Amino acid sequence: MSIYETPLSPTPRTTIKRGRARARSDRADLIDVLASSRICHMGVVVDGSVRVLPTAYGVDLEGPDRGGSLYLHGSVAARSLVDAPAGEICVTVTALDGLVLARSAFHHSMNYRSAVVVGTPRVVTDHAERVRALNAIVDQVVEGRSAHLRPHTRKELAATAVLALPLHEASVKSRAGDPVDDAADIEVGGVWAGVVPMVETAGTPRTASDVEPNVAVPEHVRAISVRRR
């Protein structure tokens, strides 16, 4: 059985109780959500206070952690990363696919795919894994970008903290389709209802002013478009 065929293993914390019809049980759905965004939100307790921070992330489905590894990074001075390994954190990733406009405010919704990953992260200290993790984070933002960059310097690596969160304990929810209106509202009629699809697009790359005139925009940058649904 491949990793895509492996079912999610819900724990009491990741067993969806509300809106169970929207729960997804295949690990392929988790992989899809993780591949569909460039940013996640990390929830961590710092000095007894909950903080939810937006940050870039990377994924290695073959990573050494149970279920694969989700990598996070930041400054070694960041309290959110310093405190995270002392407890548990929660990372969420959401892809917005559409605005669901119903005949009543109550039934308005969104079409989306979302994942929640919880667990205790570990500090990545192995040099080779740190490099792989940082490259994975860069490639999550722009596919194939890391292969075109110079190697990380010792100074950069010393200033960067890298955490790995196991992908084992996770839940996935999604919604798709039309509004679900009350029969009475449908019968009355006269109000438009439907879905406005939402997609991520990219504009034309703008070359930095200090780039030599003979250096063209590389193909992997030109290829940035709607990479994710």
Coordinates of C-alpha atoms in Angstrom, one line a residue:
M1 CA 0.0 0.0 0.0
S2 CA 1.4 3.4 -1.0
I3 CA 1.4 6.4 1.2
Y4 CA -1.5 7.8 -0.9
E5 CA -3.6 4.8 -0.1
T6 CA -2.9 4.9 3.6
P7 CA -5.9 6.0 5.6
L8 CA -5.6 8.8 8.1
S9 CA -5.4 7.5 11.7
P10 CA -7.7 9.7 13.7
T11 CA -7.0 10.1 17.4
P12 CA -9.6 11.6 19.8
R13 CA -8.1 15.0 19.0
T14 CA -8.4 14.6 15.3
T15 CA -11.7 12.7 15.1
I16 CA -14.2 15.2 13.5
K17 CA -17.4 15.4 15.5
R18 CA -19.1 18.4 14.0
G19 CA -19.8 18.4 10.3
R20 CA -18.8 14.7 10.0
A21 CA -20.1 14.6 6.4
R22 CA -17.3 16.9 5.4
A23 CA -14.5 14.8 7.0
R24 CA -12.1 13.0 4.7
S25 CA -10.4 9.8 5.8
D26 CA -7.8 9.2 3.0
R27 CA -4.2 10.4 3.4
A28 CA -4.4 11.4 -0.2
D29 CA -6.8 14.2 0.8
L30 CA -4.2 15.4 3.4
I31 CA -1.5 15.4 0.8
D32 CA -3.8 17.3 -1.6
V33 CA -4.4 20.1 1.0
L34 CA -0.8 20.4 1.9
A35 CA 0.1 20.7 -1.8
S36 CA -2.5 23.4 -2.3
S37 CA -1.1 26.3 -0.4
R38 CA 2.0 28.3 0.3
I39 CA 1.3 29.3 3.8
C40 CA 0.1 27.7 7.0
H41 CA -0.9 29.0 10.5
M42 CA 0.9 27.6 13.5
G43 CA -0.8 27.7 16.9
V44 CA 1.6 27.6 19.8
V45 CA 1.6 28.5 23.5
V46 CA 4.1 31.2 24.4
D47 CA 4.3 32.4 28.0
G48 CA 1.0 30.9 28.8
S49 CA -0.7 32.7 25.9
V50 CA -1.9 31.1 22.6
R51 CA -0.4 32.6 19.5
V52 CA -1.4 31.7 15.9
L53 CA 1.2 32.8 13.4
P54 CA 1.2 32.6 9.6
T55 CA 4.4 31.0 8.2
A56 CA 5.8 29.2 5.2
Y57 CA 6.1 25.4 5.4
G58 CA 7.5 22.5 3.6
V59 CA 6.5 18.8 3.3
D60 CA 8.5 15.6 3.0
L61 CA 6.2 12.7 2.7
E62 CA 9.1 10.3 3.1
G63 CA 10.5 12.2 6.1
P64 CA 11.7 10.5 9.2
D65 CA 8.7 11.4 11.3
R66 CA 5.6 9.2 11.6
G67 CA 3.5 9.7 8.6
G68 CA 6.1 12.0 7.0
S69 CA 7.4 15.4 8.1
L70 CA 6.0 18.9 7.9
Y71 CA 8.8 21.5 8.3
L72 CA 8.6 24.9 9.8
H73 CA 11.4 27.5 10.1
G74 CA 12.2 30.9 11.5
S75 CA 14.7 32.9 13.5
V76 CA 16.5 31.1 16.3
A77 CA 15.3 34.1 18.5
A78 CA 11.6 33.5 17.7
R79 CA 9.9 32.6 20.9
S80 CA 7.2 30.7 19.0
L81 CA 9.9 28.3 17.7
V82 CA 11.9 28.2 20.9
D83 CA 8.9 27.3 23.0
A84 CA 7.2 24.9 20.5
P85 CA 9.3 21.8 21.2
A86 CA 8.4 22.0 24.9
G87 CA 4.7 21.2 24.2
E88 CA 2.3 20.5 21.4
I89 CA 1.4 22.7 18.5
C90 CA -1.3 22.9 15.9
V91 CA -0.8 23.7 12.2
T92 CA -3.6 24.4 9.8
V93 CA -3.6 24.7 6.1
T94 CA -6.7 25.9 4.1
A95 CA -7.4 26.1 0.4
L96 CA -10.4 28.3 -0.5
D97 CA -12.1 27.0 -3.6
G98 CA -15.3 29.0 -3.8
L99 CA -17.7 31.4 -2.2
V100 CA -21.1 29.8 -1.7
L101 CA -23.8 32.4 -2.0
A102 CA -27.2 31.2 -0.7
R103 CA -30.7 32.7 -0.7
S104 CA -30.3 33.5 3.0
A105 CA -27.4 34.7 5.1
F106 CA -27.7 31.6 7.3
H107 CA -26.8 29.2 4.5
H108 CA -23.9 31.2 3.0
S109 CA -20.7 29.1 3.1
M110 CA -17.5 28.5 1.4
N111 CA -16.1 25.6 -0.7
Y112 CA -12.8 24.7 0.8
R113 CA -10.2 22.0 1.7
S114 CA -8.5 22.2 5.1
A115 CA -6.1 20.2 7.2
V116 CA -5.2 20.3 10.9
V117 CA -2.0 18.6 12.0
V118 CA -1.3 18.4 15.8
G119 CA 1.6 16.9 17.7
T120 CA 4.9 17.6 19.4
P121 CA 7.5 19.0 17.0
R122 CA 11.2 18.2 17.2
V123 CA 14.1 20.5 16.6
V124 CA 16.0 19.4 13.4
T125 CA 19.7 19.3 14.2
D126 CA 21.1 17.0 11.5
H127 CA 22.8 19.2 8.8
A128 CA 21.6 17.2 5.8
E129 CA 18.0 17.2 7.0
R130 CA 18.1 20.9 7.8
V131 CA 19.2 21.6 4.2
R132 CA 16.4 19.3 2.8
A133 CA 13.8 21.0 5.1
L134 CA 14.8 24.5 4.1
N135 CA 14.8 23.5 0.4
A136 CA 11.4 21.9 0.8
I137 CA 10.0 25.2 2.3
V138 CA 11.5 27.2 -0.6
D139 CA 10.0 24.7 -3.2
Q140 CA 6.6 24.9 -1.5
V141 CA 6.5 28.6 -2.4
V142 CA 8.0 28.2 -5.9
E143 CA 8.2 24.7 -7.3
G144 CA 11.8 23.8 -8.2
R145 CA 13.3 27.1 -6.9
S146 CA 15.9 25.6 -4.5
A147 CA 17.8 24.0 -7.4
H148 CA 18.6 27.4 -8.8
L149 CA 20.0 28.9 -5.6
R150 CA 23.4 29.0 -4.0
P151 CA 24.0 26.7 -1.0
H152 CA 22.9 27.8 2.5
T153 CA 25.8 29.5 4.3
R154 CA 26.9 28.4 7.8
K155 CA 25.8 31.9 9.1
E156 CA 22.3 31.5 7.6
L157 CA 21.9 28.0 9.0
A158 CA 23.1 29.1 12.5
A159 CA 20.5 31.9 12.5
T160 CA 17.6 29.6 11.4
A161 CA 15.6 27.2 13.6
V162 CA 13.9 24.3 11.9
L163 CA 11.1 22.2 13.4
A164 CA 9.6 19.0 12.1
L165 CA 6.0 18.0 12.9
P166 CA 4.9 14.4 12.3
L167 CA 2.0 14.2 9.8
H168 CA 0.5 11.2 11.6
E169 CA -2.1 13.0 13.7
A170 CA -4.1 15.0 11.3
S171 CA -7.7 15.6 10.2
V172 CA -9.1 16.9 6.8
K173 CA -12.4 18.5 6.0
S174 CA -13.8 19.8 2.7
R175 CA -16.9 21.3 1.2
A176 CA -17.9 21.3 -2.5
G177 CA -21.0 22.0 -4.5
D178 CA -24.0 24.4 -4.5
P179 CA -25.7 26.2 -1.6
V180 CA -28.1 24.1 0.5
D181 CA -31.1 26.4 0.8
D182 CA -34.3 25.9 2.7
A183 CA -37.1 24.5 0.5
A184 CA -39.3 27.5 1.4
D185 CA -36.6 30.0 0.2
I186 CA -36.3 28.1 -3.1
E187 CA -40.0 28.1 -3.6
V188 CA -40.3 31.8 -3.0
G189 CA -37.6 32.4 -5.6
G190 CA -36.4 35.8 -6.8
V191 CA -32.9 35.6 -5.2
W192 CA -29.8 34.5 -7.1
A193 CA -27.8 31.7 -5.5
G194 CA -24.7 29.9 -6.7
V195 CA -21.0 29.6 -6.3
V196 CA -18.2 32.0 -7.2
P197 CA -15.0 29.9 -7.9
M198 CA -11.9 31.2 -6.2
V199 CA -8.5 30.4 -7.7
E200 CA -4.9 31.5 -7.0
T201 CA -3.3 33.4 -9.9
A202 CA 0.1 34.9 -10.4
G203 CA 1.0 38.1 -12.2
T204 CA 3.9 38.8 -14.6
P205 CA 7.3 38.5 -12.8
R206 CA 9.0 41.8 -12.2
T207 CA 12.8 41.6 -12.4
A208 CA 14.7 43.3 -9.5
S209 CA 16.5 46.5 -10.4
D210 CA 19.9 45.1 -9.5
V211 CA 19.7 42.0 -11.7
E212 CA 22.1 42.1 -14.7
P213 CA 20.3 42.9 -18.0
N214 CA 21.4 39.6 -19.6
V215 CA 19.8 37.5 -16.9
A216 CA 16.4 36.4 -18.1
V217 CA 13.4 35.4 -16.0
P218 CA 13.9 31.6 -15.5
E219 CA 11.3 29.1 -16.7
H220 CA 10.5 27.9 -13.2
V221 CA 9.4 31.4 -12.3
R222 CA 7.5 31.9 -15.5
A223 CA 5.7 28.7 -14.8
I224 CA 4.1 30.0 -11.6
S225 CA 0.4 30.2 -12.3
V226 CA -2.5 28.3 -10.9
R227 CA -0.3 25.4 -9.6
R228 CA -2.9 24.6 -7.0
R229 CA -6.6 24.2 -7.6

